[in-house]
Amino acid sequence: MTLPLRIGVDLGGSKIEAVAMRGSAIVARRRVASPRGDYAATIEAIAAIVAAVEGEAGGRGSVGIGIPGAISPATGLVKNANSTWLIGKKLDRDLEARLGRPVRLANDANCFALSEAIDGAAAGMPVVFGVILGTGVGGGIVVHGRVLAGANAIAGEWGHSPLPSWPEDGERPGPSCYCGLSGCIETFLSGPALAADHAARHGGALDAAAIAEAALHDAAADATLRRYENRLARALATVINLLDPDAIVLGGGLSRIERLYANVPLLWDRYAFSDTVATRLLRPRHGDASGVRGAAWLWREEELA
Ligand SMILES: [Zn+2]
């Protein structure tokens, strides 16, 4: 028996990536630049990349798409996308018309969480929180192998909640955020936020990767990472209190900072409302491929059999 073919597309601000999967195996893969600012060209680029991976895989598949944002349940239109040319568009219906089949869309952080929960680092765990720590900060929740989308399609969007802090931390009001508020978790935990925090305290212009590298021998960079780890521990403790996940999987560029996995769980005990914390903090198994893999997993094999 042949496993059903499932196509996953990750629609990013700078690139569109697609895979064709059978089971957990990727059987075809393509990547093209995003037609920035051009909605009609974006629809055509997605149609072309789906046709390309289907041609290579030799079949017609289900299509799931991860987007930087969400379809608003209130309007049916894209919201919360940093790829602003998608905002206000009926992307799901336009793609269904162009591809001639039903299409499932989900937020890219939700796709990441789904990939890691189904056949990734947290495979088989009942409740999984996936975190993207990159240019922005996002999150997704998977419960028993299914994305929890939510009534407003924002479940897991913890990056725009305030960083939990105490008066002595000196973190209020915090940096202003593009969402209109100040002191959002994203303004402390994104890659640019880490770099800005280091520059403000210690000068220089190191990016997040350079700070992580320098921290091996430089006291200032080490201090910056210790502030970052403490903030991440506080922010994740609120997730543990609310969701009590079995695992939290980190993704995005900052997930490559190896010391986070040892240091943050030592710190979050103090902030979580529990005698001990059994939640595991995990490295991603599929790395940058989790976006496309999770998009493909928006269709389950049993639905396609
Ligand atoms: Zn914000």
Tab-separated table of C-alpha atoms and ligand atoms in Angstrom:
chain	number	residue	atom	x	y	z
A	1	MET	CA	0.000	0.000	0.000
A	2	THR	CA	1.326	3.426	-0.961
A	3	LEU	CA	1.126	6.152	1.647
A	4	PRO	CA	-0.880	9.211	0.514
A	5	LEU	CA	1.094	12.114	-0.935
A	6	ARG	CA	0.967	15.274	1.189
A	7	ILE	CA	2.300	18.649	0.062
A	8	GLY	CA	3.496	21.219	2.594
A	9	VAL	CA	4.266	24.828	1.691
A	10	ASP	CA	5.993	27.359	3.936
A	11	LEU	CA	5.158	30.860	2.723
A	12	GLY	CA	7.837	33.093	4.173
A	13	GLY	CA	8.632	36.750	3.757
A	14	SER	CA	11.754	36.061	1.725
A	15	LYS	CA	11.248	32.525	0.383
A	16	ILE	CA	8.591	29.972	-0.426
A	17	GLU	CA	9.558	26.385	0.325
A	18	ALA	CA	7.598	23.248	-0.529
A	19	VAL	CA	7.978	19.553	0.174
A	20	ALA	CA	6.121	16.447	-0.906
A	21	MET	CA	5.922	13.833	1.853
A	22	ARG	CA	4.887	10.225	2.150
A	23	GLY	CA	4.672	9.312	5.807
A	24	SER	CA	7.616	11.010	7.528
A	25	ALA	CA	9.788	10.933	4.400
A	26	ILE	CA	10.336	13.961	2.171
A	27	VAL	CA	10.230	12.723	-1.433
A	28	ALA	CA	10.566	16.087	-3.208
A	29	ARG	CA	11.618	19.571	-2.209
A	30	ARG	CA	11.756	23.029	-3.862
A	31	ARG	CA	12.536	26.574	-2.793
A	32	VAL	CA	11.950	29.899	-4.583
A	33	ALA	CA	12.189	33.579	-3.627
A	34	SER	CA	8.947	35.171	-2.424
A	35	PRO	CA	7.462	37.736	-4.832
A	36	ARG	CA	7.601	40.420	-2.164
A	37	GLY	CA	4.754	42.913	-2.269
A	38	ASP	CA	2.875	41.137	-5.087
A	39	TYR	CA	-0.159	39.114	-4.029
A	40	ALA	CA	-1.154	37.794	-7.468
A	41	ALA	CA	2.426	36.670	-8.113
A	42	THR	CA	2.456	34.959	-4.701
A	43	ILE	CA	-0.594	32.848	-5.663
A	44	GLU	CA	1.077	31.897	-8.954
A	45	ALA	CA	4.382	31.082	-7.235
A	46	ILE	CA	2.608	28.739	-4.802
A	47	ALA	CA	0.753	27.032	-7.670
A	48	ALA	CA	4.029	26.593	-9.555
A	49	ILE	CA	5.950	25.171	-6.600
A	50	VAL	CA	3.128	22.735	-5.767
A	51	ALA	CA	3.132	21.557	-9.405
A	52	ALA	CA	6.922	21.188	-9.282
A	53	VAL	CA	7.052	18.961	-6.194
A	54	GLU	CA	4.073	16.938	-7.418
A	55	GLY	CA	5.813	16.423	-10.740
A	56	GLU	CA	8.956	15.200	-8.995
A	57	ALA	CA	7.005	13.017	-6.558
A	58	GLY	CA	4.768	11.638	-9.294
A	59	GLY	CA	1.282	12.251	-7.921
A	60	ARG	CA	-1.355	14.688	-6.737
A	61	GLY	CA	-1.339	15.490	-3.030
A	62	SER	CA	-3.212	17.211	-0.267
A	63	VAL	CA	-2.000	20.785	0.310
A	64	GLY	CA	-1.250	22.453	3.620
A	65	ILE	CA	0.277	25.912	3.848
A	66	GLY	CA	2.026	27.675	6.693
A	67	ILE	CA	1.699	31.447	6.616
A	68	PRO	CA	3.211	34.276	8.655
A	69	GLY	CA	-0.106	35.250	10.205
A	70	ALA	CA	-3.577	33.744	10.408
A	71	ILE	CA	-6.941	33.747	8.696
A	72	SER	CA	-9.240	35.836	10.898
A	73	PRO	CA	-12.315	33.820	11.904
A	74	ALA	CA	-14.196	37.153	12.018
A	75	THR	CA	-13.502	38.265	8.439
A	76	GLY	CA	-12.041	35.250	6.631
A	77	LEU	CA	-9.081	37.423	5.637
A	78	VAL	CA	-5.362	37.247	6.530
A	79	LYS	CA	-4.321	39.179	9.644
A	80	ASN	CA	-1.188	39.532	11.778
A	81	ALA	CA	1.176	38.930	8.835
A	82	ASN	CA	4.545	40.632	8.695
A	83	SER	CA	4.387	39.894	4.938
A	84	THR	CA	2.024	42.841	4.693
A	85	TRP	CA	0.943	42.195	1.080
A	86	LEU	CA	-1.055	39.204	2.376
A	87	ILE	CA	-3.060	41.213	4.925
A	88	GLY	CA	-6.747	41.547	4.093
A	89	LYS	CA	-6.617	38.873	1.353
A	90	LYS	CA	-8.819	35.764	1.176
A	91	LEU	CA	-5.711	33.656	0.727
A	92	ASP	CA	-7.273	30.278	1.503
A	93	ARG	CA	-10.135	30.654	-1.014
A	94	ASP	CA	-7.870	32.143	-3.689
A	95	LEU	CA	-5.481	29.201	-3.344
A	96	GLU	CA	-8.305	26.659	-3.392
A	97	ALA	CA	-9.617	28.208	-6.616
A	98	ARG	CA	-6.151	28.247	-8.196
A	99	LEU	CA	-5.151	24.734	-7.059
A	100	GLY	CA	-8.584	23.186	-7.619
A	101	ARG	CA	-8.760	21.406	-4.274
A	102	PRO	CA	-9.294	22.136	-0.571
A	103	VAL	CA	-6.326	23.822	1.108
A	104	ARG	CA	-5.559	24.072	4.817
A	105	LEU	CA	-3.731	27.119	6.134
A	106	ALA	CA	-2.136	27.561	9.533
A	107	ASN	CA	0.175	29.983	11.247
A	108	ASP	CA	3.830	29.108	10.688
A	109	ALA	CA	4.543	28.728	14.413
A	110	ASN	CA	1.614	26.294	14.626
A	111	CYS	CA	3.131	24.319	11.732
A	112	PHE	CA	6.466	24.191	13.552
A	113	ALA	CA	4.793	22.907	16.730
A	114	LEU	CA	2.806	20.320	14.752
A	115	SER	CA	5.888	18.991	12.997
A	116	GLU	CA	7.818	18.579	16.228
A	117	ALA	CA	4.798	17.045	18.003
A	118	ILE	CA	3.987	14.464	15.308
A	119	ASP	CA	7.359	13.078	14.249
A	120	GLY	CA	9.893	15.444	15.776
A	121	ALA	CA	11.504	16.138	19.131
A	122	ALA	CA	8.229	15.792	21.046
A	123	ALA	CA	6.786	12.891	19.054
A	124	GLY	CA	3.978	11.205	20.956
A	125	MET	CA	3.814	13.744	23.765
A	126	PRO	CA	0.230	14.812	24.542
A	127	VAL	CA	0.664	18.582	24.968
A	128	VAL	CA	3.405	20.464	23.118
A	129	PHE	CA	4.254	24.157	22.984
A	130	GLY	CA	6.436	25.169	20.037
A	131	VAL	CA	8.289	28.469	20.245
A	132	ILE	CA	9.876	30.419	17.411
A	133	LEU	CA	12.745	32.590	18.646
A	134	GLY	CA	13.922	34.432	15.558
A	135	THR	CA	13.370	37.800	13.920
A	136	GLY	CA	10.067	37.693	15.778
A	137	VAL	CA	8.726	35.535	18.587
A	138	GLY	CA	5.752	33.235	18.072
A	139	GLY	CA	4.285	30.106	19.517
A	140	GLY	CA	1.962	27.253	18.702
A	141	ILE	CA	0.068	24.671	20.726
A	142	VAL	CA	-0.513	21.053	19.714
A	143	VAL	CA	-2.751	18.805	21.802
A	144	HIS	CA	-2.896	15.086	21.010
A	145	GLY	CA	-1.425	15.644	17.559
A	146	ARG	CA	-3.730	18.486	16.541
A	147	VAL	CA	-3.119	22.208	16.326
A	148	LEU	CA	-5.139	24.246	18.796
A	149	ALA	CA	-6.100	27.173	16.552
A	150	GLY	CA	-8.416	29.031	18.934
A	151	ALA	CA	-11.514	31.204	18.666
A	152	ASN	CA	-9.458	34.154	17.408
A	153	ALA	CA	-6.850	32.031	15.579
A	154	ILE	CA	-4.161	33.318	17.929
A	155	ALA	CA	-3.663	30.399	20.352
A	156	GLY	CA	-0.017	30.339	21.411
A	157	GLU	CA	0.724	33.922	20.327
A	158	TRP	CA	2.615	34.545	23.491
A	159	GLY	CA	5.194	36.893	21.947
A	160	HIS	CA	2.795	39.811	22.315
A	161	SER	CA	1.984	39.254	25.952
A	162	PRO	CA	4.041	41.320	28.386
A	163	LEU	CA	7.275	39.892	29.690
A	164	PRO	CA	6.507	38.893	33.278
A	165	SER	CA	8.764	40.959	35.488
A	166	TRP	CA	9.209	42.269	38.957
A	167	PRO	CA	9.792	45.888	40.008
A	168	GLU	CA	13.516	45.424	40.564
A	169	ASP	CA	14.106	44.189	37.033
A	170	GLY	CA	14.089	47.689	35.509
A	171	GLU	CA	12.279	46.347	32.450
A	172	ARG	CA	9.235	48.621	32.496
A	173	PRO	CA	7.882	50.044	30.282
A	174	GLY	CA	10.178	48.064	28.004
A	175	PRO	CA	10.900	48.593	24.306
A	176	SER	CA	7.990	49.670	22.130
A	177	CYS	CA	6.572	46.961	19.868
A	178	TYR	CA	5.143	47.192	16.338
A	179	CYS	CA	1.847	45.824	17.712
A	180	GLY	CA	1.273	49.131	19.502
A	181	LEU	CA	2.163	48.029	23.023
A	182	SER	CA	5.452	48.154	24.945
A	183	GLY	CA	7.409	45.494	26.759
A	184	CYS	CA	6.050	42.540	24.757
A	185	ILE	CA	7.949	39.265	25.164
A	186	GLU	CA	9.075	39.655	21.544
A	187	THR	CA	10.803	42.957	22.377
A	188	PHE	CA	13.077	41.047	24.797
A	189	LEU	CA	13.437	37.596	23.245
A	190	SER	CA	13.735	38.076	19.464
A	191	GLY	CA	17.165	37.990	17.847
A	192	PRO	CA	17.195	41.743	17.195
A	193	ALA	CA	16.064	42.311	20.813
A	194	LEU	CA	18.967	40.247	22.144
A	195	ALA	CA	21.392	42.242	19.992
A	196	ALA	CA	19.854	45.563	21.090
A	197	ASP	CA	20.031	44.576	24.756
A	198	HIS	CA	23.705	43.711	24.408
A	199	ALA	CA	24.500	46.951	22.557
A	200	ALA	CA	22.648	49.053	25.157
A	201	ARG	CA	24.536	47.495	28.077
A	202	HIS	CA	27.931	46.802	26.574
A	203	GLY	CA	28.169	48.712	23.276
A	204	GLY	CA	29.259	47.252	19.981
A	205	ALA	CA	27.048	45.851	17.246
A	206	LEU	CA	27.094	42.063	17.636
A	207	ASP	CA	24.156	40.078	16.316
A	208	ALA	CA	22.588	37.239	18.298
A	209	ALA	CA	24.785	34.521	16.787
A	210	ALA	CA	27.942	36.541	17.453
A	211	ILE	CA	26.898	37.161	21.062
A	212	ALA	CA	26.352	33.417	21.584
A	213	GLU	CA	29.793	32.719	20.129
A	214	ALA	CA	31.480	35.473	22.176
A	215	ALA	CA	29.840	34.271	25.409
A	216	LEU	CA	32.250	31.323	25.461
A	217	HIS	CA	35.106	33.672	26.406
A	218	ASP	CA	33.653	37.161	26.952
A	219	ALA	CA	32.093	38.178	30.287
A	220	ALA	CA	29.857	40.877	28.793
A	221	ALA	CA	28.357	38.516	26.220
A	222	ASP	CA	27.915	35.892	28.919
A	223	ALA	CA	26.046	38.437	31.067
A	224	THR	CA	23.782	39.280	28.123
A	225	LEU	CA	22.941	35.606	27.628
A	226	ARG	CA	22.275	35.194	31.334
A	227	ARG	CA	19.761	38.076	31.194
A	228	TYR	CA	18.223	36.445	28.116
A	229	GLU	CA	17.984	33.046	29.811
A	230	ASN	CA	16.321	34.544	32.865
A	231	ARG	CA	13.777	36.393	30.710
A	232	LEU	CA	13.071	33.265	28.652
A	233	ALA	CA	12.592	31.270	31.859
A	234	ARG	CA	10.105	33.823	33.208
A	235	ALA	CA	8.230	33.974	29.897
A	236	LEU	CA	8.040	30.167	29.611
A	237	ALA	CA	6.957	29.821	33.253
A	238	THR	CA	3.721	31.623	32.312
A	239	VAL	CA	3.204	29.046	29.545
A	240	ILE	CA	3.810	26.227	32.023
A	241	ASN	CA	1.321	27.734	34.481
A	242	LEU	CA	-1.376	28.105	31.821
A	243	LEU	CA	-0.870	25.098	29.545
A	244	ASP	CA	1.324	22.735	31.590
A	245	PRO	CA	2.869	21.181	28.465
A	246	ASP	CA	4.839	17.927	28.405
A	247	ALA	CA	7.446	19.586	26.222
A	248	ILE	CA	8.458	22.997	24.951
A	249	VAL	CA	10.383	22.822	21.672
A	250	LEU	CA	12.469	25.799	20.578
A	251	GLY	CA	12.771	26.821	16.927
A	252	GLY	CA	14.089	29.766	14.964
A	253	GLY	CA	17.659	31.039	14.825
A	254	LEU	CA	18.090	31.436	18.586
A	255	SER	CA	17.190	27.774	19.150
A	256	ARG	CA	20.770	27.062	18.058
A	257	ILE	CA	22.119	28.611	21.297
A	258	GLU	CA	23.024	25.338	22.949
A	259	ARG	CA	23.278	26.561	26.547
A	260	LEU	CA	19.578	27.497	26.680
A	261	TYR	CA	18.559	23.841	27.029
A	262	ALA	CA	20.576	23.350	30.206
A	263	ASN	CA	20.242	26.779	31.793
A	264	VAL	CA	16.606	27.795	31.260
A	265	PRO	CA	15.045	24.758	33.029
A	266	LEU	CA	17.274	25.484	36.041
A	267	LEU	CA	15.725	28.966	36.208
A	268	TRP	CA	12.041	28.348	35.442
A	269	ASP	CA	11.412	26.327	38.632
A	270	ARG	CA	11.535	29.578	40.580
A	271	TYR	CA	8.771	31.164	38.482
A	272	ALA	CA	6.403	28.269	37.726
A	273	PHE	CA	3.673	27.525	40.261
A	274	SER	CA	4.767	23.963	40.984
A	275	ASP	CA	7.005	22.118	43.418
A	276	THR	CA	9.009	20.694	40.532
A	277	VAL	CA	8.693	21.185	36.778
A	278	ALA	CA	8.571	18.022	34.665
A	279	THR	CA	8.176	19.932	31.388
A	280	ARG	CA	11.111	19.269	29.054
A	281	LEU	CA	12.838	21.967	27.012
A	282	LEU	CA	13.845	20.384	23.707
A	283	ARG	CA	15.972	21.149	20.653
A	284	PRO	CA	14.028	20.930	17.390
A	285	ARG	CA	14.510	17.708	15.493
A	286	HIS	CA	13.692	19.014	12.041
A	287	GLY	CA	15.218	22.492	12.359
A	288	ASP	CA	14.340	24.793	9.481
A	289	ALA	CA	12.333	22.029	7.760
A	290	SER	CA	9.693	22.018	10.498
A	291	GLY	CA	7.660	24.747	8.785
A	292	VAL	CA	7.087	22.776	5.585
A	293	ARG	CA	6.780	19.439	7.372
A	294	GLY	CA	4.145	20.829	9.733
A	295	ALA	CA	2.230	22.355	6.822
A	296	ALA	CA	2.149	18.918	5.162
A	297	TRP	CA	0.906	17.402	8.448
A	298	LEU	CA	-2.148	19.700	8.412
A	299	TRP	CA	-3.652	16.760	6.500
A	300	ARG	CA	-3.507	13.466	8.372
A	301	GLU	CA	-2.988	10.234	6.511
A	302	GLU	CA	-6.153	8.708	7.899
A	303	GLU	CA	-8.136	11.587	6.368
A	304	LEU	CA	-6.681	10.834	2.937
A	305	ALA	CA	-6.855	7.052	2.878
B	1	ZN	ZN	3.829	43.402	20.697
